[in-house]
């Protein structure tokens, strides 16, 4: 008659408690292995969400137009974007907003030191395009024209404050050889055009920037597509526009959608690599379980022989040792799940990420622990089941 599963579980629990130190050492290996798997998978998922969130915070309905180096083979040809291009692109049916900008570096004397910042020439549309928030004052308006007004990035305002200068509207700052009046200050932001740090930038009216730089060439034009318009359709319209107005100019149009899709694919691969690293720890812990079970079989030869002599079948003995292995790994899996969740929460807190636990990772970790118990416990259980009862009792 086959022994009930509940009886196997109770007997396994008693045997594991009796093993004491050996059980504890094997349990530590499983706890660390499962904890590593869950912590790495959960942290990888959170990192993926945070990275993608930064792109999606700006919206997936944006396009960035950049002019590449073209050819000036004949008069009238050009190889740079202009404010007129932005105005014309705004008239396309697939585009609802256009924000052109220029970019250069500027030296600012703060206290006894000169600091280098980025100077952006922007229009009023730039603030709405990147959803910028102000801590004081106002943003650039269409009425500013070429007046020497400036909006400070968050880090620029912080450096002024640390130097004993109160950053506030009305403050006079010297940028290179010109005096600017501060009209506003930006809140800290992660939104930014590609390759730019808005927190370390000083924003001025675009017409003024064109005069300061003595050129009307733009760094880029950021576009927002109309609701419901696919980014490929908007891209084709922009390409067709430049093909008609400036066929000699080579442009590049970037969309966050392919970048997000590529990032998701890379993060999936990253999660697999993290899982593989955690799996190595689990394998090491599994071999510790196998070693503990083999030692248990060697110590309990008399017990096995007596049970066989009293009528226990090989299957009963094998299931008994498998139950011990699975119970050990299940307990390690549950404790490891708590360890992994706690570790991921601590990592998220230090990184400033929004923490959320992954039920899938926990279920996968605990399920893997049970599978490891079966896999690493099978050989010791089979060895126990194959012991000859007479030889086992004679050895004692």
JSON list of N, CA, C and O in Angstrom, two decimals, residues 348-392:
[
{"chain": "A", "resi": 348, "resn": "UNK", "atom": "N", "xyz": [15.69, 49.66, -5.26]},
{"chain": "A", "resi": 348, "resn": "UNK", "atom": "CA", "xyz": [14.81, 50.68, -5.84]},
{"chain": "A", "resi": 348, "resn": "UNK", "atom": "C", "xyz": [14.81, 51.96, -5.01]},
{"chain": "A", "resi": 348, "resn": "UNK", "atom": "O", "xyz": [14.81, 53.07, -5.55]},
{"chain": "A", "resi": 349, "resn": "UNK", "atom": "N", "xyz": [14.81, 51.79, -3.68]},
{"chain": "A", "resi": 349, "resn": "UNK", "atom": "CA", "xyz": [14.81, 52.96, -2.80]},
{"chain": "A", "resi": 349, "resn": "UNK", "atom": "C", "xyz": [16.09, 53.78, -2.98]},
{"chain": "A", "resi": 349, "resn": "UNK", "atom": "O", "xyz": [16.04, 55.01, -3.05]},
{"chain": "A", "resi": 350, "resn": "UNK", "atom": "N", "xyz": [17.24, 53.11, -3.06]},
{"chain": "A", "resi": 350, "resn": "UNK", "atom": "CA", "xyz": [18.51, 53.81, -3.24]},
{"chain": "A", "resi": 350, "resn": "UNK", "atom": "C", "xyz": [18.61, 54.45, -4.63]},
{"chain": "A", "resi": 350, "resn": "UNK", "atom": "O", "xyz": [19.27, 55.47, -4.80]},
{"chain": "A", "resi": 351, "resn": "UNK", "atom": "N", "xyz": [17.97, 53.84, -5.63]},
{"chain": "A", "resi": 351, "resn": "UNK", "atom": "CA", "xyz": [18.04, 54.36, -7.00]},
{"chain": "A", "resi": 351, "resn": "UNK", "atom": "C", "xyz": [16.97, 55.39, -7.29]},
{"chain": "A", "resi": 351, "resn": "UNK", "atom": "O", "xyz": [16.98, 56.01, -8.35]},
{"chain": "A", "resi": 352, "resn": "UNK", "atom": "N", "xyz": [16.02, 55.57, -6.36]},
{"chain": "A", "resi": 352, "resn": "UNK", "atom": "CA", "xyz": [14.95, 56.52, -6.59]},
{"chain": "A", "resi": 352, "resn": "UNK", "atom": "C", "xyz": [13.90, 56.03, -7.57]},
{"chain": "A", "resi": 352, "resn": "UNK", "atom": "O", "xyz": [13.20, 56.83, -8.20]},
{"chain": "A", "resi": 353, "resn": "UNK", "atom": "N", "xyz": [13.78, 54.72, -7.73]},
{"chain": "A", "resi": 353, "resn": "UNK", "atom": "CA", "xyz": [12.80, 54.14, -8.66]},
{"chain": "A", "resi": 353, "resn": "UNK", "atom": "C", "xyz": [11.50, 53.84, -7.94]},
{"chain": "A", "resi": 353, "resn": "UNK", "atom": "O", "xyz": [11.46, 53.67, -6.72]},
{"chain": "A", "resi": 354, "resn": "UNK", "atom": "N", "xyz": [10.44, 53.72, -8.71]},
{"chain": "A", "resi": 354, "resn": "UNK", "atom": "CA", "xyz": [9.15, 53.28, -8.17]},
{"chain": "A", "resi": 354, "resn": "UNK", "atom": "C", "xyz": [9.18, 51.76, -8.07]},
{"chain": "A", "resi": 354, "resn": "UNK", "atom": "O", "xyz": [9.29, 51.06, -9.07]},
{"chain": "A", "resi": 355, "resn": "UNK", "atom": "N", "xyz": [9.06, 51.27, -6.82]},
{"chain": "A", "resi": 355, "resn": "UNK", "atom": "CA", "xyz": [9.19, 49.82, -6.62]},
{"chain": "A", "resi": 355, "resn": "UNK", "atom": "C", "xyz": [7.86, 49.14, -6.80]},
{"chain": "A", "resi": 355, "resn": "UNK", "atom": "O", "xyz": [6.80, 49.65, -6.40]},
{"chain": "A", "resi": 356, "resn": "UNK", "atom": "N", "xyz": [7.89, 47.99, -7.41]},
{"chain": "A", "resi": 356, "resn": "UNK", "atom": "CA", "xyz": [6.71, 47.12, -7.49]},
{"chain": "A", "resi": 356, "resn": "UNK", "atom": "C", "xyz": [7.21, 45.67, -7.58]},
{"chain": "A", "resi": 356, "resn": "UNK", "atom": "O", "xyz": [8.18, 45.38, -8.28]},
{"chain": "A", "resi": 357, "resn": "UNK", "atom": "N", "xyz": [6.59, 44.80, -6.83]},
{"chain": "A", "resi": 357, "resn": "UNK", "atom": "CA", "xyz": [7.03, 43.41, -6.83]},
{"chain": "A", "resi": 357, "resn": "UNK", "atom": "C", "xyz": [6.39, 42.68, -7.99]},
{"chain": "A", "resi": 357, "resn": "UNK", "atom": "O", "xyz": [5.31, 43.02, -8.46]},
{"chain": "A", "resi": 358, "resn": "UNK", "atom": "N", "xyz": [7.09, 41.66, -8.48]},
{"chain": "A", "resi": 358, "resn": "UNK", "atom": "CA", "xyz": [6.65, 40.91, -9.65]},
{"chain": "A", "resi": 358, "resn": "UNK", "atom": "C", "xyz": [6.12, 39.55, -9.22]},
{"chain": "A", "resi": 358, "resn": "UNK", "atom": "O", "xyz": [6.90, 38.68, -8.83]},
{"chain": "A", "resi": 359, "resn": "UNK", "atom": "N", "xyz": [4.80, 39.33, -9.26]},
{"chain": "A", "resi": 359, "resn": "UNK", "atom": "CA", "xyz": [4.26, 38.02, -8.92]},
{"chain": "A", "resi": 359, "resn": "UNK", "atom": "C", "xyz": [4.82, 36.92, -9.81]},
{"chain": "A", "resi": 359, "resn": "UNK", "atom": "O", "xyz": [5.02, 35.79, -9.37]},
{"chain": "A", "resi": 360, "resn": "UNK", "atom": "N", "xyz": [5.07, 37.27, -11.08]},
{"chain": "A", "resi": 360, "resn": "UNK", "atom": "CA", "xyz": [5.63, 36.28, -12.01]},
{"chain": "A", "resi": 360, "resn": "UNK", "atom": "C", "xyz": [7.00, 35.81, -11.56]},
{"chain": "A", "resi": 360, "resn": "UNK", "atom": "O", "xyz": [7.31, 34.62, -11.58]},
{"chain": "A", "resi": 361, "resn": "UNK", "atom": "N", "xyz": [7.84, 36.79, -11.15]},
{"chain": "A", "resi": 361, "resn": "UNK", "atom": "CA", "xyz": [9.19, 36.43, -10.71]},
{"chain": "A", "resi": 361, "resn": "UNK", "atom": "C", "xyz": [9.14, 35.57, -9.44]},
{"chain": "A", "resi": 361, "resn": "UNK", "atom": "O", "xyz": [9.90, 34.60, -9.30]},
{"chain": "A", "resi": 362, "resn": "UNK", "atom": "N", "xyz": [8.22, 35.90, -8.51]},
{"chain": "A", "resi": 362, "resn": "UNK", "atom": "CA", "xyz": [8.11, 35.12, -7.28]},
{"chain": "A", "resi": 362, "resn": "UNK", "atom": "C", "xyz": [7.62, 33.71, -7.59]},
{"chain": "A", "resi": 362, "resn": "UNK", "atom": "O", "xyz": [8.17, 32.72, -7.08]},
{"chain": "A", "resi": 363, "resn": "UNK", "atom": "N", "xyz": [6.58, 33.61, -8.43]},
{"chain": "A", "resi": 363, "resn": "UNK", "atom": "CA", "xyz": [6.07, 32.29, -8.79]},
{"chain": "A", "resi": 363, "resn": "UNK", "atom": "C", "xyz": [7.13, 31.47, -9.51]},
{"chain": "A", "resi": 363, "resn": "UNK", "atom": "O", "xyz": [7.29, 30.27, -9.27]},
{"chain": "A", "resi": 364, "resn": "UNK", "atom": "N", "xyz": [7.87, 32.14, -10.41]},
{"chain": "A", "resi": 364, "resn": "UNK", "atom": "CA", "xyz": [8.94, 31.45, -11.12]},
{"chain": "A", "resi": 364, "resn": "UNK", "atom": "C", "xyz": [10.02, 30.98, -10.16]},
{"chain": "A", "resi": 364, "resn": "UNK", "atom": "O", "xyz": [10.53, 29.85, -10.27]},
{"chain": "A", "resi": 365, "resn": "UNK", "atom": "N", "xyz": [10.36, 31.82, -9.18]},
{"chain": "A", "resi": 365, "resn": "UNK", "atom": "CA", "xyz": [11.41, 31.46, -8.23]},
{"chain": "A", "resi": 365, "resn": "UNK", "atom": "C", "xyz": [11.01, 30.28, -7.36]},
{"chain": "A", "resi": 365, "resn": "UNK", "atom": "O", "xyz": [11.77, 29.32, -7.18]},
{"chain": "A", "resi": 366, "resn": "UNK", "atom": "N", "xyz": [9.78, 30.33, -6.81]},
{"chain": "A", "resi": 366, "resn": "UNK", "atom": "CA", "xyz": [9.33, 29.24, -5.94]},
{"chain": "A", "resi": 366, "resn": "UNK", "atom": "C", "xyz": [9.14, 27.96, -6.76]},
{"chain": "A", "resi": 366, "resn": "UNK", "atom": "O", "xyz": [9.50, 26.87, -6.31]},
{"chain": "A", "resi": 367, "resn": "UNK", "atom": "N", "xyz": [8.59, 28.11, -7.96]},
{"chain": "A", "resi": 367, "resn": "UNK", "atom": "CA", "xyz": [8.43, 26.92, -8.82]},
{"chain": "A", "resi": 367, "resn": "UNK", "atom": "C", "xyz": [9.77, 26.31, -9.20]},
{"chain": "A", "resi": 367, "resn": "UNK", "atom": "O", "xyz": [9.92, 25.08, -9.23]},
{"chain": "A", "resi": 368, "resn": "UNK", "atom": "N", "xyz": [10.75, 27.17, -9.47]},
{"chain": "A", "resi": 368, "resn": "UNK", "atom": "CA", "xyz": [12.09, 26.68, -9.78]},
{"chain": "A", "resi": 368, "resn": "UNK", "atom": "C", "xyz": [12.70, 25.96, -8.59]},
{"chain": "A", "resi": 368, "resn": "UNK", "atom": "O", "xyz": [13.42, 24.97, -8.74]},
{"chain": "A", "resi": 369, "resn": "UNK", "atom": "N", "xyz": [12.41, 26.46, -7.39]},
{"chain": "A", "resi": 369, "resn": "UNK", "atom": "CA", "xyz": [12.93, 25.82, -6.18]},
{"chain": "A", "resi": 369, "resn": "UNK", "atom": "C", "xyz": [12.37, 24.40, -6.05]},
{"chain": "A", "resi": 369, "resn": "UNK", "atom": "O", "xyz": [13.11, 23.46, -5.74]},
{"chain": "A", "resi": 370, "resn": "UNK", "atom": "N", "xyz": [11.08, 24.23, -6.29]},
{"chain": "A", "resi": 370, "resn": "UNK", "atom": "CA", "xyz": [10.47, 22.90, -6.22]},
{"chain": "A", "resi": 370, "resn": "UNK", "atom": "C", "xyz": [11.07, 21.98, -7.29]},
{"chain": "A", "resi": 370, "resn": "UNK", "atom": "O", "xyz": [11.35, 20.80, -7.02]},
{"chain": "A", "resi": 371, "resn": "UNK", "atom": "N", "xyz": [11.26, 22.54, -8.50]},
{"chain": "A", "resi": 371, "resn": "UNK", "atom": "CA", "xyz": [11.86, 21.75, -9.56]},
{"chain": "A", "resi": 371, "resn": "UNK", "atom": "C", "xyz": [13.29, 21.35, -9.21]},
{"chain": "A", "resi": 371, "resn": "UNK", "atom": "O", "xyz": [13.73, 20.21, -9.49]},
{"chain": "A", "resi": 372, "resn": "UNK", "atom": "N", "xyz": [14.02, 22.27, -8.57]},
{"chain": "A", "resi": 372, "resn": "UNK", "atom": "CA", "xyz": [15.39, 21.95, -8.14]},
{"chain": "A", "resi": 372, "resn": "UNK", "atom": "C", "xyz": [15.37, 20.85, -7.09]},
{"chain": "A", "resi": 372, "resn": "UNK", "atom": "O", "xyz": [16.26, 19.98, -7.07]},
{"chain": "A", "resi": 373, "resn": "UNK", "atom": "N", "xyz": [14.35, 20.88, -6.20]},
{"chain": "A", "resi": 373, "resn": "UNK", "atom": "CA", "xyz": [14.26, 19.83, -5.20]},
{"chain": "A", "resi": 373, "resn": "UNK", "atom": "C", "xyz": [14.07, 18.46, -5.83]},
{"chain": "A", "resi": 373, "resn": "UNK", "atom": "O", "xyz": [14.69, 17.46, -5.40]},
{"chain": "A", "resi": 374, "resn": "UNK", "atom": "N", "xyz": [13.22, 18.39, -6.86]},
{"chain": "A", "resi": 374, "resn": "UNK", "atom": "CA", "xyz": [13.03, 17.12, -7.55]},
{"chain": "A", "resi": 374, "resn": "UNK", "atom": "C", "xyz": [14.29, 16.69, -8.29]},
{"chain": "A", "resi": 374, "resn": "UNK", "atom": "O", "xyz": [14.69, 15.52, -8.26]},
{"chain": "A", "resi": 375, "resn": "UNK", "atom": "N", "xyz": [14.92, 17.66, -8.97]},
{"chain": "A", "resi": 375, "resn": "UNK", "atom": "CA", "xyz": [16.09, 17.33, -9.81]},
{"chain": "A", "resi": 375, "resn": "UNK", "atom": "C", "xyz": [17.28, 16.90, -8.96]},
{"chain": "A", "resi": 375, "resn": "UNK", "atom": "O", "xyz": [17.89, 15.85, -9.21]},
{"chain": "A", "resi": 376, "resn": "UNK", "atom": "N", "xyz": [17.61, 17.72, -7.96]},
{"chain": "A", "resi": 376, "resn": "UNK", "atom": "CA", "xyz": [18.79, 17.42, -7.16]},
{"chain": "A", "resi": 376, "resn": "UNK", "atom": "C", "xyz": [18.53, 16.37, -6.08]},
{"chain": "A", "resi": 376, "resn": "UNK", "atom": "O", "xyz": [19.47, 15.84, -5.49]},
{"chain": "A", "resi": 377, "resn": "UNK", "atom": "N", "xyz": [17.25, 16.10, -5.82]},
{"chain": "A", "resi": 377, "resn": "UNK", "atom": "CA", "xyz": [16.95, 15.07, -4.83]},
{"chain": "A", "resi": 377, "resn": "UNK", "atom": "C", "xyz": [16.73, 13.70, -5.43]},
{"chain": "A", "resi": 377, "resn": "UNK", "atom": "O", "xyz": [16.67, 12.70, -4.69]},
{"chain": "A", "resi": 378, "resn": "UNK", "atom": "N", "xyz": [16.60, 13.65, -6.78]},
{"chain": "A", "resi": 378, "resn": "UNK", "atom": "CA", "xyz": [16.29, 12.36, -7.41]},
{"chain": "A", "resi": 378, "resn": "UNK", "atom": "C", "xyz": [17.41, 11.35, -7.22]},
{"chain": "A", "resi": 378, "resn": "UNK", "atom": "O", "xyz": [17.17, 10.19, -6.85]},
{"chain": "A", "resi": 379, "resn": "UNK", "atom": "N", "xyz": [18.65, 11.76, -7.46]},
{"chain": "A", "resi": 379, "resn": "UNK", "atom": "CA", "xyz": [19.76, 10.80, -7.38]},
{"chain": "A", "resi": 379, "resn": "UNK", "atom": "C", "xyz": [19.93, 10.26, -5.95]},
{"chain": "A", "resi": 379, "resn": "UNK", "atom": "O", "xyz": [20.01, 9.04, -5.76]},
{"chain": "A", "resi": 380, "resn": "UNK", "atom": "N", "xyz": [19.96, 11.12, -4.90]},
{"chain": "A", "resi": 380, "resn": "UNK", "atom": "CA", "xyz": [20.05, 10.56, -3.54]},
{"chain": "A", "resi": 380, "resn": "UNK", "atom": "C", "xyz": [18.85, 9.66, -3.21]},
{"chain": "A", "resi": 380, "resn": "UNK", "atom": "O", "xyz": [19.02, 8.62, -2.54]},
{"chain": "A", "resi": 381, "resn": "UNK", "atom": "N", "xyz": [17.64, 10.05, -3.64]},
{"chain": "A", "resi": 381, "resn": "UNK", "atom": "CA", "xyz": [16.47, 9.23, -3.36]},
{"chain": "A", "resi": 381, "resn": "UNK", "atom": "C", "xyz": [16.57, 7.88, -4.06]},
{"chain": "A", "resi": 381, "resn": "UNK", "atom": "O", "xyz": [16.21, 6.82, -3.50]},
{"chain": "A", "resi": 382, "resn": "UNK", "atom": "N", "xyz": [17.08, 7.88, -5.27]},
{"chain": "A", "resi": 382, "resn": "UNK", "atom": "CA", "xyz": [17.23, 6.62, -6.01]},
{"chain": "A", "resi": 382, "resn": "UNK", "atom": "C", "xyz": [18.29, 5.74, -5.33]},
{"chain": "A", "resi": 382, "resn": "UNK", "atom": "O", "xyz": [18.12, 4.51, -5.24]},
{"chain": "A", "resi": 383, "resn": "UNK", "atom": "N", "xyz": [19.36, 6.37, -4.85]},
{"chain": "A", "resi": 383, "resn": "UNK", "atom": "CA", "xyz": [20.39, 5.61, -4.14]},
{"chain": "A", "resi": 383, "resn": "UNK", "atom": "C", "xyz": [19.81, 4.97, -2.87]},
{"chain": "A", "resi": 383, "resn": "UNK", "atom": "O", "xyz": [20.11, 3.82, -2.55]},
{"chain": "A", "resi": 384, "resn": "UNK", "atom": "N", "xyz": [18.97, 5.72, -2.16]},
{"chain": "A", "resi": 384, "resn": "UNK", "atom": "CA", "xyz": [18.35, 5.18, -0.95]},
{"chain": "A", "resi": 384, "resn": "UNK", "atom": "C", "xyz": [17.42, 4.02, -1.28]},
{"chain": "A", "resi": 384, "resn": "UNK", "atom": "O", "xyz": [17.39, 3.00, -0.57]},
{"chain": "A", "resi": 385, "resn": "UNK", "atom": "N", "xyz": [16.66, 4.17, -2.36]},
{"chain": "A", "resi": 385, "resn": "UNK", "atom": "CA", "xyz": [15.69, 3.13, -2.73]},
{"chain": "A", "resi": 385, "resn": "UNK", "atom": "C", "xyz": [16.39, 1.85, -3.18]},
{"chain": "A", "resi": 385, "resn": "UNK", "atom": "O", "xyz": [15.83, 0.75, -3.05]},
{"chain": "A", "resi": 386, "resn": "UNK", "atom": "N", "xyz": [17.59, 1.94, -3.72]},
{"chain": "A", "resi": 386, "resn": "UNK", "atom": "CA", "xyz": [18.28, 0.78, -4.27]},
{"chain": "A", "resi": 386, "resn": "UNK", "atom": "C", "xyz": [19.14, 0.06, -3.22]},
{"chain": "A", "resi": 386, "resn": "UNK", "atom": "O", "xyz": [19.82, -0.91, -3.54]},
{"chain": "A", "resi": 387, "resn": "UNK", "atom": "N", "xyz": [19.14, 0.59, -1.98]},
{"chain": "A", "resi": 387, "resn": "UNK", "atom": "CA", "xyz": [19.94, -0.09, -0.95]},
{"chain": "A", "resi": 387, "resn": "UNK", "atom": "C", "xyz": [19.35, -1.48, -0.66]},
{"chain": "A", "resi": 387, "resn": "UNK", "atom": "O", "xyz": [18.13, -1.64, -0.55]},
{"chain": "A", "resi": 388, "resn": "UNK", "atom": "N", "xyz": [20.24, -2.47, -0.53]},
{"chain": "A", "resi": 388, "resn": "UNK", "atom": "CA", "xyz": [19.80, -3.81, -0.14]},
{"chain": "A", "resi": 388, "resn": "UNK", "atom": "C", "xyz": [19.54, -3.81, 1.37]},
{"chain": "A", "resi": 388, "resn": "UNK", "atom": "O", "xyz": [20.43, -3.44, 2.15]},
{"chain": "A", "resi": 389, "resn": "UNK", "atom": "N", "xyz": [18.33, -4.15, 1.82]},
{"chain": "A", "resi": 389, "resn": "UNK", "atom": "CA", "xyz": [18.01, -4.05, 3.25]},
{"chain": "A", "resi": 389, "resn": "UNK", "atom": "C", "xyz": [18.92, -4.89, 4.14]},
{"chain": "A", "resi": 389, "resn": "UNK", "atom": "O", "xyz": [19.31, -4.45, 5.22]},
{"chain": "A", "resi": 390, "resn": "UNK", "atom": "N", "xyz": [19.28, -6.07, 3.71]},
{"chain": "A", "resi": 390, "resn": "UNK", "atom": "CA", "xyz": [20.14, -6.93, 4.53]},
{"chain": "A", "resi": 390, "resn": "UNK", "atom": "C", "xyz": [21.52, -6.31, 4.67]},
{"chain": "A", "resi": 390, "resn": "UNK", "atom": "O", "xyz": [22.09, -6.22, 5.77]},
{"chain": "A", "resi": 391, "resn": "UNK", "atom": "N", "xyz": [22.07, -5.84, 3.53]},
{"chain": "A", "resi": 391, "resn": "UNK", "atom": "CA", "xyz": [23.41, -5.22, 3.56]},
{"chain": "A", "resi": 391, "resn": "UNK", "atom": "C", "xyz": [23.38, -3.95, 4.39]},
{"chain": "A", "resi": 391, "resn": "UNK", "atom": "O", "xyz": [24.33, -3.65, 5.12]},
{"chain": "A", "resi": 392, "resn": "UNK", "atom": "N", "xyz": [22.28, -3.17, 4.30]},
{"chain": "A", "resi": 392, "resn": "UNK", "atom": "CA", "xyz": [22.18, -1.91, 5.04]},
{"chain": "A", "resi": 392, "resn": "UNK", "atom": "C", "xyz": [22.19, -2.18, 6.54]},
{"chain": "A", "resi": 392, "resn": "UNK", "atom": "O", "xyz": [22.86, -1.49, 7.31]}
]
